[in-house]
CSV table of C-alpha atoms in Angstrom, one decimal:
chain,number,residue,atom,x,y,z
A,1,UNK,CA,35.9,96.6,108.1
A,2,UNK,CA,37.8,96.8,104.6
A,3,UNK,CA,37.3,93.4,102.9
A,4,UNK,CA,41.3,92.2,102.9
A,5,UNK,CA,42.5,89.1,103.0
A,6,UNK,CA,44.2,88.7,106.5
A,7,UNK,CA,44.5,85.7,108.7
A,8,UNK,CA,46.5,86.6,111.9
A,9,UNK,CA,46.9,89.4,114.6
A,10,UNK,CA,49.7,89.5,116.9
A,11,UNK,CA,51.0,92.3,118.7
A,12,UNK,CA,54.9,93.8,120.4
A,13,UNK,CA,54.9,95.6,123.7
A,14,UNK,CA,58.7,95.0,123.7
A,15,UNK,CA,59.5,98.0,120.8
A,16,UNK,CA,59.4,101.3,121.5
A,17,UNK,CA,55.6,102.1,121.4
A,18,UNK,CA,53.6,99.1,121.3
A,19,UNK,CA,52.6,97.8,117.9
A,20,UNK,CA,50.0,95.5,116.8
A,21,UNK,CA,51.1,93.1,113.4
A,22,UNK,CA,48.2,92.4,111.1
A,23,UNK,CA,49.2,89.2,108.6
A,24,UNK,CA,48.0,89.5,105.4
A,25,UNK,CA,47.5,86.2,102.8
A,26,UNK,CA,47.8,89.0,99.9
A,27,UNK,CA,51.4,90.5,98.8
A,28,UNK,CA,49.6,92.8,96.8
A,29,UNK,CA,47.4,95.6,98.9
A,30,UNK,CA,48.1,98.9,98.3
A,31,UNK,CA,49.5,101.5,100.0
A,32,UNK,CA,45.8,103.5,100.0
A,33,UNK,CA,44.0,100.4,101.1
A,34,UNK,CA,46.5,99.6,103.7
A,35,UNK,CA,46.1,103.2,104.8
A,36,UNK,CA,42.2,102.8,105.0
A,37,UNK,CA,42.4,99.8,107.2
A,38,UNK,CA,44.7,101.6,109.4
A,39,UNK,CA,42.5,104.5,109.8
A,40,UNK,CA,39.4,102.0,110.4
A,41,UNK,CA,40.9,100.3,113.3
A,42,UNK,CA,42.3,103.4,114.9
A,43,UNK,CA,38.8,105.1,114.7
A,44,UNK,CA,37.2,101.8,115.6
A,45,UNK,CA,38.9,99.5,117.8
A,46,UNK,CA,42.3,101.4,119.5
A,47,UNK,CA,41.5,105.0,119.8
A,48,UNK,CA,45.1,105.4,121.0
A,49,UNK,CA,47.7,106.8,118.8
A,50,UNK,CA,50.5,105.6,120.8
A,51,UNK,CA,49.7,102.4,119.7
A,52,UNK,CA,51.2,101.5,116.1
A,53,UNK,CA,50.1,99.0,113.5
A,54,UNK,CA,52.1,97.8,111.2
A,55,UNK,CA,50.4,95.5,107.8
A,56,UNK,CA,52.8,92.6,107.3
A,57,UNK,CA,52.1,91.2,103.6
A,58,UNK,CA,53.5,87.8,104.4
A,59,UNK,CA,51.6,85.9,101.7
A,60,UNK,CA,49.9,82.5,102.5
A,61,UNK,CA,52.2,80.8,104.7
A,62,UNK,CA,54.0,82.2,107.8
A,63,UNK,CA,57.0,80.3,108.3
A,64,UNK,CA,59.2,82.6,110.3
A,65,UNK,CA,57.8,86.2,112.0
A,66,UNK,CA,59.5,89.2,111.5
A,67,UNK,CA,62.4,89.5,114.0
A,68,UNK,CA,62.9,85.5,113.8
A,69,UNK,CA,65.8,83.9,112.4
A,70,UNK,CA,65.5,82.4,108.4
A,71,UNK,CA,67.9,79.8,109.1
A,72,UNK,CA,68.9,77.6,111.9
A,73,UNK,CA,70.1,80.4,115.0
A,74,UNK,CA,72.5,77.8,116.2
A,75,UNK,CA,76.3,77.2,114.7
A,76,UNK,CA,78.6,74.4,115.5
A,77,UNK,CA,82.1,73.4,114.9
A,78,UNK,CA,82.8,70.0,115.4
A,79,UNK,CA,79.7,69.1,117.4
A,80,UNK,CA,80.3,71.6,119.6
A,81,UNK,CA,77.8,75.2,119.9
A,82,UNK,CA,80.1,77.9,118.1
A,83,UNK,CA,80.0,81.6,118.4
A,84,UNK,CA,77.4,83.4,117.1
A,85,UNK,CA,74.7,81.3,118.1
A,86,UNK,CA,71.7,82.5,119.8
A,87,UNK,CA,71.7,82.7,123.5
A,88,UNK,CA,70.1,84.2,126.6
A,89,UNK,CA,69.7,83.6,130.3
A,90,UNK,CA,67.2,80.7,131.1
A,91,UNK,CA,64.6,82.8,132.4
A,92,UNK,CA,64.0,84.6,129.6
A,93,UNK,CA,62.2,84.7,126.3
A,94,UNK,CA,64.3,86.6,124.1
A,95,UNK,CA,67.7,85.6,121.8
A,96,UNK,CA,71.0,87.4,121.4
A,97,UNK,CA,74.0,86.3,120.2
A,98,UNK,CA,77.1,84.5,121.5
A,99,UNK,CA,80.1,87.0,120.9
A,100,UNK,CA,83.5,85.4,121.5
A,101,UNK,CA,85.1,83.5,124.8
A,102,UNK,CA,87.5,85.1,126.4
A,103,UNK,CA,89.8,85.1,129.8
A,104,UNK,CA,90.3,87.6,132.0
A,105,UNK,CA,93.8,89.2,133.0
A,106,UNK,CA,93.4,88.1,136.4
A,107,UNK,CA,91.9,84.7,136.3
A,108,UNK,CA,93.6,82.8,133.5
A,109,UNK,CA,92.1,79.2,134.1
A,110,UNK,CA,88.6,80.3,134.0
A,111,UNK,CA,87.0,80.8,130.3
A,112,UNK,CA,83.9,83.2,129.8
A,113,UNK,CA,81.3,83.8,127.2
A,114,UNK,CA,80.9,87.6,126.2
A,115,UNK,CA,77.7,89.2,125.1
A,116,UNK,CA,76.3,92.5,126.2
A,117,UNK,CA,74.7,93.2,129.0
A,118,UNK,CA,71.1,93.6,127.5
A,119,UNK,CA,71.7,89.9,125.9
A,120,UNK,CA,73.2,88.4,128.9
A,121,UNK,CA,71.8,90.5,132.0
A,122,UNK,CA,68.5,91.7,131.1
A,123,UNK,CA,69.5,95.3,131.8
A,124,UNK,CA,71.0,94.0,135.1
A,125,UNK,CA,67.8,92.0,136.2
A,126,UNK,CA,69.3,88.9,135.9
A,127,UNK,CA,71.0,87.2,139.3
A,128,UNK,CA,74.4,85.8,139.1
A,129,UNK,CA,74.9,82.3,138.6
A,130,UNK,CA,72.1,82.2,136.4
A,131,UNK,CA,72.3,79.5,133.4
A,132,UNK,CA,73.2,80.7,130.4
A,133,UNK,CA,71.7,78.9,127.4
A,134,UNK,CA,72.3,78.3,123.8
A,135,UNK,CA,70.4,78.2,121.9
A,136,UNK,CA,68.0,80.3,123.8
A,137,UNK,CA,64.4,78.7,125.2
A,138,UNK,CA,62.5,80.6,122.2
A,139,UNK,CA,65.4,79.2,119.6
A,140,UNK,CA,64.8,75.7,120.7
A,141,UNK,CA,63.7,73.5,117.8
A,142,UNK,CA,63.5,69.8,117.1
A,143,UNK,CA,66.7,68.5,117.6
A,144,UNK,CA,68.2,71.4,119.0
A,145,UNK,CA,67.4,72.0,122.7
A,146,UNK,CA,68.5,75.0,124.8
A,147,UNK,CA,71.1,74.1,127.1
A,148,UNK,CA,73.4,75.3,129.6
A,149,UNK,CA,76.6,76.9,128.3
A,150,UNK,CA,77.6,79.2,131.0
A,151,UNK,CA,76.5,80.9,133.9
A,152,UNK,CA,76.4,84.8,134.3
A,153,UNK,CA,78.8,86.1,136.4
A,154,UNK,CA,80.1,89.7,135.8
A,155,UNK,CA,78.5,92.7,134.3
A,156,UNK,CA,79.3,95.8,133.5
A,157,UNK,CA,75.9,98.0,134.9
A,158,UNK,CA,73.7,99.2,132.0
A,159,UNK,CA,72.0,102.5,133.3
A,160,UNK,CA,69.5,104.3,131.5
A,161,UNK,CA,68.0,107.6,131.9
A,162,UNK,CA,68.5,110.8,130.0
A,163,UNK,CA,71.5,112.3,129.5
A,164,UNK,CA,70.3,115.5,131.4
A,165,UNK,CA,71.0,113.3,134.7
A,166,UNK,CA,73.1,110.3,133.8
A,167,UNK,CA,76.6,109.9,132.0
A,168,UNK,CA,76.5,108.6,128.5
A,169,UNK,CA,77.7,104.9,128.2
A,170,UNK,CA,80.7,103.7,126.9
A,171,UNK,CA,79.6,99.8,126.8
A,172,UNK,CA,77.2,97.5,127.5
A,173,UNK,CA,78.6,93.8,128.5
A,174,UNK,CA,78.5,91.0,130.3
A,175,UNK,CA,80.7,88.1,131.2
A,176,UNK,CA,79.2,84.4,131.4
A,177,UNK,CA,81.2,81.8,133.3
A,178,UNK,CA,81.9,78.2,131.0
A,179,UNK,CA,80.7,75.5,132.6
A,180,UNK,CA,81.4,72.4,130.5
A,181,UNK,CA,77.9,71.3,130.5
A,182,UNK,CA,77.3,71.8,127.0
A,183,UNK,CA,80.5,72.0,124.9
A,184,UNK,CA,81.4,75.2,123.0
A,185,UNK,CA,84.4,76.5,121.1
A,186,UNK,CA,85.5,80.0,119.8
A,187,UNK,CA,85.4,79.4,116.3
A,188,UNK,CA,82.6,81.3,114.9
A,189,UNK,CA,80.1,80.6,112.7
A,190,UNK,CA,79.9,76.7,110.7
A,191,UNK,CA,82.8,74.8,110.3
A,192,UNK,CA,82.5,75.3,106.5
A,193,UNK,CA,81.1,78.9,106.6
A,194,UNK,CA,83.5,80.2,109.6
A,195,UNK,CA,86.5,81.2,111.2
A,196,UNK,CA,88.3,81.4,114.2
A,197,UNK,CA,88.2,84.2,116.7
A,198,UNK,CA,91.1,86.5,116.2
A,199,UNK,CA,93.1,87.2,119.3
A,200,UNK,CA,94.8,90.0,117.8
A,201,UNK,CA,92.8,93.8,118.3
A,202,UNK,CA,92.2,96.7,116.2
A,203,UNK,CA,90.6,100.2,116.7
A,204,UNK,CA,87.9,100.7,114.0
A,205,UNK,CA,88.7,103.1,111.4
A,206,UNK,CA,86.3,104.9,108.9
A,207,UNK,CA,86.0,102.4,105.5
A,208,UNK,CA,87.3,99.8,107.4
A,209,UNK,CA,85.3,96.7,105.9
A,210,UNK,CA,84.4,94.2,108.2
A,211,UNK,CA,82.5,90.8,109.2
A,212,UNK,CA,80.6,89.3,111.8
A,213,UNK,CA,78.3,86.3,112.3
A,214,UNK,CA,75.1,86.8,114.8
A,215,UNK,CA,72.1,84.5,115.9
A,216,UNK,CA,69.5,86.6,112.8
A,217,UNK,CA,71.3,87.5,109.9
A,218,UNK,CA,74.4,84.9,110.2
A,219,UNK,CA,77.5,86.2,108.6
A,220,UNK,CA,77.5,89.6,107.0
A,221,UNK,CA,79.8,92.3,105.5
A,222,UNK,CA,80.2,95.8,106.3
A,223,UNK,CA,82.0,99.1,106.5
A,224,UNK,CA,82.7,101.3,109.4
A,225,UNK,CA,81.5,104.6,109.2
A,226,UNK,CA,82.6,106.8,112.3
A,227,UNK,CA,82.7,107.2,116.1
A,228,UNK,CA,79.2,108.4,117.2
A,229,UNK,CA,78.7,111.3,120.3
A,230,UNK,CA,76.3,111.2,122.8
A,231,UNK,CA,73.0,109.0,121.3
A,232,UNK,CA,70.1,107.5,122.2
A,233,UNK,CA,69.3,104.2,122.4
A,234,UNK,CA,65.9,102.4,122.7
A,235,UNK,CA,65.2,99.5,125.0
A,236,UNK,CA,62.9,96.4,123.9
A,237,UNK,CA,60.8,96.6,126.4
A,238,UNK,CA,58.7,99.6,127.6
A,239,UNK,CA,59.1,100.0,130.8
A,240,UNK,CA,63.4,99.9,130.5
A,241,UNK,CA,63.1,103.4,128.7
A,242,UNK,CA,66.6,104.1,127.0
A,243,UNK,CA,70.0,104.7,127.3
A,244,UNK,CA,72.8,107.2,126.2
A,245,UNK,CA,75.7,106.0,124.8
A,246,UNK,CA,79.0,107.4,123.3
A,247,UNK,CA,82.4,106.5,121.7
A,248,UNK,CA,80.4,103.6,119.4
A,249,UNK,CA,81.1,102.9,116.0
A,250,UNK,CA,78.4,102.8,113.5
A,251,UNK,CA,78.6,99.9,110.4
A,252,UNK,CA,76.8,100.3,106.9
A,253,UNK,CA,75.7,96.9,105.4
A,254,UNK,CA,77.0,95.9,101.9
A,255,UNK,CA,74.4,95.9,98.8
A,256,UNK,CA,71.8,96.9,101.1
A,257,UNK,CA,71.7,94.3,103.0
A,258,UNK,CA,71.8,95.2,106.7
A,259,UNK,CA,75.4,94.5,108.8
A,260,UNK,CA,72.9,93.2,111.3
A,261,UNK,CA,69.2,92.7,113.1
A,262,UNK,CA,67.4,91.8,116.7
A,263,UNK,CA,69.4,89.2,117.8
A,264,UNK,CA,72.4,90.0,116.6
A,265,UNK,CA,73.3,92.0,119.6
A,266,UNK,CA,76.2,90.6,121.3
A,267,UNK,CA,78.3,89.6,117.9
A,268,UNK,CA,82.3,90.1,117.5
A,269,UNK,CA,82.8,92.3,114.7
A,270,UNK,CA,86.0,91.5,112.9
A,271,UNK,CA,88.1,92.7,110.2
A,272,UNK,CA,87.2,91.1,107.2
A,273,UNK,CA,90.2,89.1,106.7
A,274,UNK,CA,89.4,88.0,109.7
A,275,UNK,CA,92.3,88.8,111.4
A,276,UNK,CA,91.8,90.9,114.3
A,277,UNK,CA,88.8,91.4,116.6
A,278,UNK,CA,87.1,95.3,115.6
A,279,UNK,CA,83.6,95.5,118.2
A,280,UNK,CA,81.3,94.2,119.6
A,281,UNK,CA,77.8,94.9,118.3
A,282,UNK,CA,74.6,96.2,120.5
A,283,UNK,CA,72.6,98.7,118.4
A,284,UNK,CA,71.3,99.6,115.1
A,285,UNK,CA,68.3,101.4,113.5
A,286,UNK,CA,67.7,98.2,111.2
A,287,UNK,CA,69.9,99.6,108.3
A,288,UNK,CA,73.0,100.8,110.4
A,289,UNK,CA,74.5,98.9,113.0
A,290,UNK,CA,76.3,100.1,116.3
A,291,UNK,CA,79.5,98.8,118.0
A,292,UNK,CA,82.1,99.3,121.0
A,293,UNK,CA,85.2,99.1,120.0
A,294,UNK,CA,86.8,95.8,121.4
A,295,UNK,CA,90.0,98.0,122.4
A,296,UNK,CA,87.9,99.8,125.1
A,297,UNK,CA,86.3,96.3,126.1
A,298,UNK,CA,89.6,94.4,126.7
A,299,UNK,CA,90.2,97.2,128.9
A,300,UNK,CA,87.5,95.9,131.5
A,301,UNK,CA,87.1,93.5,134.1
A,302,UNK,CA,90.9,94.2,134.7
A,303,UNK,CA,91.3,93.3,131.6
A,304,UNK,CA,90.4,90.3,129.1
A,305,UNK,CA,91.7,88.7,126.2
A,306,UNK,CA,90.4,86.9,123.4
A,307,UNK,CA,90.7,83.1,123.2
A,308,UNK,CA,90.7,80.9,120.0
A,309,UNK,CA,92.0,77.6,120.8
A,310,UNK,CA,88.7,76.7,123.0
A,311,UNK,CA,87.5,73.6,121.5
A,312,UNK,CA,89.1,74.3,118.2
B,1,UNK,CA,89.3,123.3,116.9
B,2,UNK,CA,89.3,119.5,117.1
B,3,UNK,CA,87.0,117.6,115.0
B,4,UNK,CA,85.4,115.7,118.0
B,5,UNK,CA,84.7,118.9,120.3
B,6,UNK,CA,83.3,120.2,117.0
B,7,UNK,CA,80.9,117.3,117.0
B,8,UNK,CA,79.9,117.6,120.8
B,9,UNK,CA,79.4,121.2,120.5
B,10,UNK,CA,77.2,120.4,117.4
B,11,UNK,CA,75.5,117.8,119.3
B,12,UNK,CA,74.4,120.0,121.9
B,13,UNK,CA,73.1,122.3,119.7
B,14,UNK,CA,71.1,119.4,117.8
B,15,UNK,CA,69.8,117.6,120.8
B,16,UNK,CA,66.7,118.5,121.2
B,17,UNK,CA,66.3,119.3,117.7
B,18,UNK,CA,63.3,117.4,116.0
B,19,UNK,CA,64.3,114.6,114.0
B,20,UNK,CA,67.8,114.5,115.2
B,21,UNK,CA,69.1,111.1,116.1
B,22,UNK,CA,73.0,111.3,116.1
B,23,UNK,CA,76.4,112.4,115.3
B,24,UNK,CA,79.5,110.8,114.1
B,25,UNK,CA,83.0,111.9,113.1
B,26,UNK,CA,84.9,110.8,110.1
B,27,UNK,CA,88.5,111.1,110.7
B,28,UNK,CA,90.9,109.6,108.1
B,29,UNK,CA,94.1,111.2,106.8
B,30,UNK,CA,92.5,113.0,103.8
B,31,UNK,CA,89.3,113.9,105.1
B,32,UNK,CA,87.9,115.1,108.4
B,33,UNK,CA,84.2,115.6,108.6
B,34,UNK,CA,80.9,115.4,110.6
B,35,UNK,CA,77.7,113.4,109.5
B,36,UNK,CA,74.5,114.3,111.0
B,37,UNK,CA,72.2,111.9,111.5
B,38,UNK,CA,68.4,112.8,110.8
B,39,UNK,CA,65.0,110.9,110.7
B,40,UNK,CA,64.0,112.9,108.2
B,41,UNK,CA,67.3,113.6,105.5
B,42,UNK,CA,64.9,116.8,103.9
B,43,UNK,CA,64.9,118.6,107.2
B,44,UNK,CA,65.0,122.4,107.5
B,45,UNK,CA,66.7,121.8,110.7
B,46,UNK,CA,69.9,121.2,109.5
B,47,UNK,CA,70.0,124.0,106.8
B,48,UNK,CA,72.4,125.9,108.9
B,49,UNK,CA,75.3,123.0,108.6
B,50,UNK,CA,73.8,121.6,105.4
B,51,UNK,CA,75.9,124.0,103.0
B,52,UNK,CA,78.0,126.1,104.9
B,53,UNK,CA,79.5,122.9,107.7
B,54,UNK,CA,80.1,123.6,111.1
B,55,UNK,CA,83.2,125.0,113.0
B,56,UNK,CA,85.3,124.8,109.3
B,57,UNK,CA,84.4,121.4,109.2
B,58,UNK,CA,82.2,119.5,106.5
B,59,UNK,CA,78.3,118.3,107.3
B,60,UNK,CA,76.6,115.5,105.7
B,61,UNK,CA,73.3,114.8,106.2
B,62,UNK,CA,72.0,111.3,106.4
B,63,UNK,CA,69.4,109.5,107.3
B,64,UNK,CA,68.8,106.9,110.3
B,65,UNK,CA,65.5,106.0,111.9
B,66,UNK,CA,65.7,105.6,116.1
B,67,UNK,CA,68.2,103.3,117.2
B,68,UNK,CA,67.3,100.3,119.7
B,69,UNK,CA,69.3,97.6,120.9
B,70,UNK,CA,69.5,94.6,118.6
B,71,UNK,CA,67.6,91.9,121.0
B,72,UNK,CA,65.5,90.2,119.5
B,73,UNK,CA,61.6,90.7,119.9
B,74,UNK,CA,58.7,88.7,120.8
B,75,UNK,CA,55.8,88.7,119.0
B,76,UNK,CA,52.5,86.8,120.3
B,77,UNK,CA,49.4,86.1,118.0
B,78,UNK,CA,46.7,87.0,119.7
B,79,UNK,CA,44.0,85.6,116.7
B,80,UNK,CA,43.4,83.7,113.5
B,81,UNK,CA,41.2,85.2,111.4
């Protein structure tokens, strides 16, 4: 084997095509040397070329993995867990992102969390009733324990397959219940690094700049692009396949930096005055990010609306 | 002919096309064109709408890698070494 410097192995089956991470202590391999210990393992060890591996030059110290949040995946405003934050349903071992709470048309008292269905629902695998937490069990730290926020009560059914057979999407979201046991509140984001959800709607328009704050890369600035036709969209996990969606808007990150990441999905995009609610975010290719416009999704469920005097 | 049956109809024609990912519309008062979204921005594929646009509309080629949805993933080290 090519004497490098590496010091952990770890491997994805939730991508894609599974991948297999090789940590190196040096920053400084090249590409060609890289290359050859790519071609060693595939000749020696895997054999498969569905199988990816991917050199990580993470230097001497691994604090966070690829796909992990820098920084804290939990907000708060006023000691209560803000929008944004990381979430997902307590079975599960994954994060996504708080969007907004809103009320539906029909049931005024009642206050819901809103995330998409592949944050929320699992790709509809997750029962009703089902706890709801934030932050989510693989976001717990010290001094910040996953608890209950909500419970999952309404979905709109996530159905992939190819397009030759099934309709392309127009959304994918879900609707959890609040249920008081761990406070929340609609602003979004820190109380000094944040703002309150907007009530007020806009359709996305091409160089509209925008905002949003999700669970990975916090609060970030973009610009719509344009309303996408029939595309496909990857599932984490092998065996979910992928599904076609159409009518979403894509978002180009400012100064390179990407609008958003895994575990953002599920994030409010707003205007960037902060004025009126734009999307809400599901995709991306790690550069460009995907959203729904939040017109169409007020339209479900008989109808929602956005709240911003919940624990405010 | 309407910029977004332009796109679907180029859509169609693109679908199975290799490194094709997606198509969006860009629709403001002064300008009405298509971008193409490819894996690979070099691609011979697109020649066709590359210089001469599609249904009198404009074509931009740009690039995007396969899109997935933006859960987070789990990775889980297997060994130290």
């Amino acid at each position: 084997m090519p004497q490098l410097p590496f010091f952990s192995v770890a491997y994805s089956s939730e991508q894609e095509r599974p991948t297999i991470y090789i940590f190196s202590l040096n920053k400084k391999i090249s590409n060609s040397q890289q290359k050859e210990l790519k071609n060693f393992i595939y000749l020696n060890f895997i054999k498969n070329n569905n199988i990816d591996i991917s050199i990580k030059l993470s230097g001497n110290i691994l604090l966070d993995l690829p796909y992990e949040s820098s920084y804290s995946p939990v907000f708060t405003y006023k000691g209560r867990i803000s929008c944004g934050s990381s979430c997902a349903p307590g079975t599960r071992n994954y994060s996504g992102t708080i969007g907004a709470i809103v009320k539906k048309k029909n049931s005024l008292e009642d206050r819901y969390i809103i995330s998409n269905n592949h944050v929320l629902s699992n790709w509809n695998q997750i029962p009703k009733g089902m706890p709801i937490l934030s932050p989510s069990n693989m976001d717990t730290k010290p001094g910040c324990a996953a608890g209950e926020i909500a419970i999952l009560d309404d979905i709109m059914i996530l159905q992939g397959g190819h397009i030759d057979y099934i309709k392309p999407l127009t959304e994918d979201v879900a609707l959890a219940k609040i249920t008081g046991t761990k406070p929340i509140s609609s602003w979004q984001g820190n109380e000094n690094n944040g703002y309150n959800t907007p009530i007020s709607i806009l359709e996305p328009k091409t160089n509209m700049r925008v905002k949003k704050i999700g669970r990975t890369t916090g609060l970030t600035y973009g610009t719509v692009i344009g309303k996408h036709v029939e595309t496909c969209i990857c599932g984490n996990l092998i065996n979910e396949g992928y599904a076609w969606f159409t009518e979403f808007w894509s978002i180009q990150g400012e100064d390179g930096i990407p609008f958003s990441y895994g575990g953002d999905s599920g994030s409010l995009v707003v205007t960037a005055d902060g004025e009126h609610a734009v999307g809400l975010l599901f995709a991306g290719d790690g550069q460009l990010s995907f959203m729904f416009p939040f017109v169409h999704i007020a339209s479900l469920f008989g109808g929602l609306e956005l709240v911003n005097d919940y624990g405010v | 002919m309407e910029l977004e049956k332009a796109a679907s109809l180029l859509n169609e024609k693109l679908r199975y096309v290799k490194d094709f990912v997606s198509i969006c519309t860009i629709n403001m008062d002064t300008k009405k064109s298509i971008v193409v979204f490819s894996k690979n921005i070099l691609s011979k594929n697109f020649d066709f709408v590359r210089n001469d646009g599609w249904l009198g509309f404009p074509v931009e080629i740009r690039e995007m890698k396969q899109p997935y949805f933006l859960r987070n993933n789990i990775m889980k080290t297997i060994a130290i070494v």
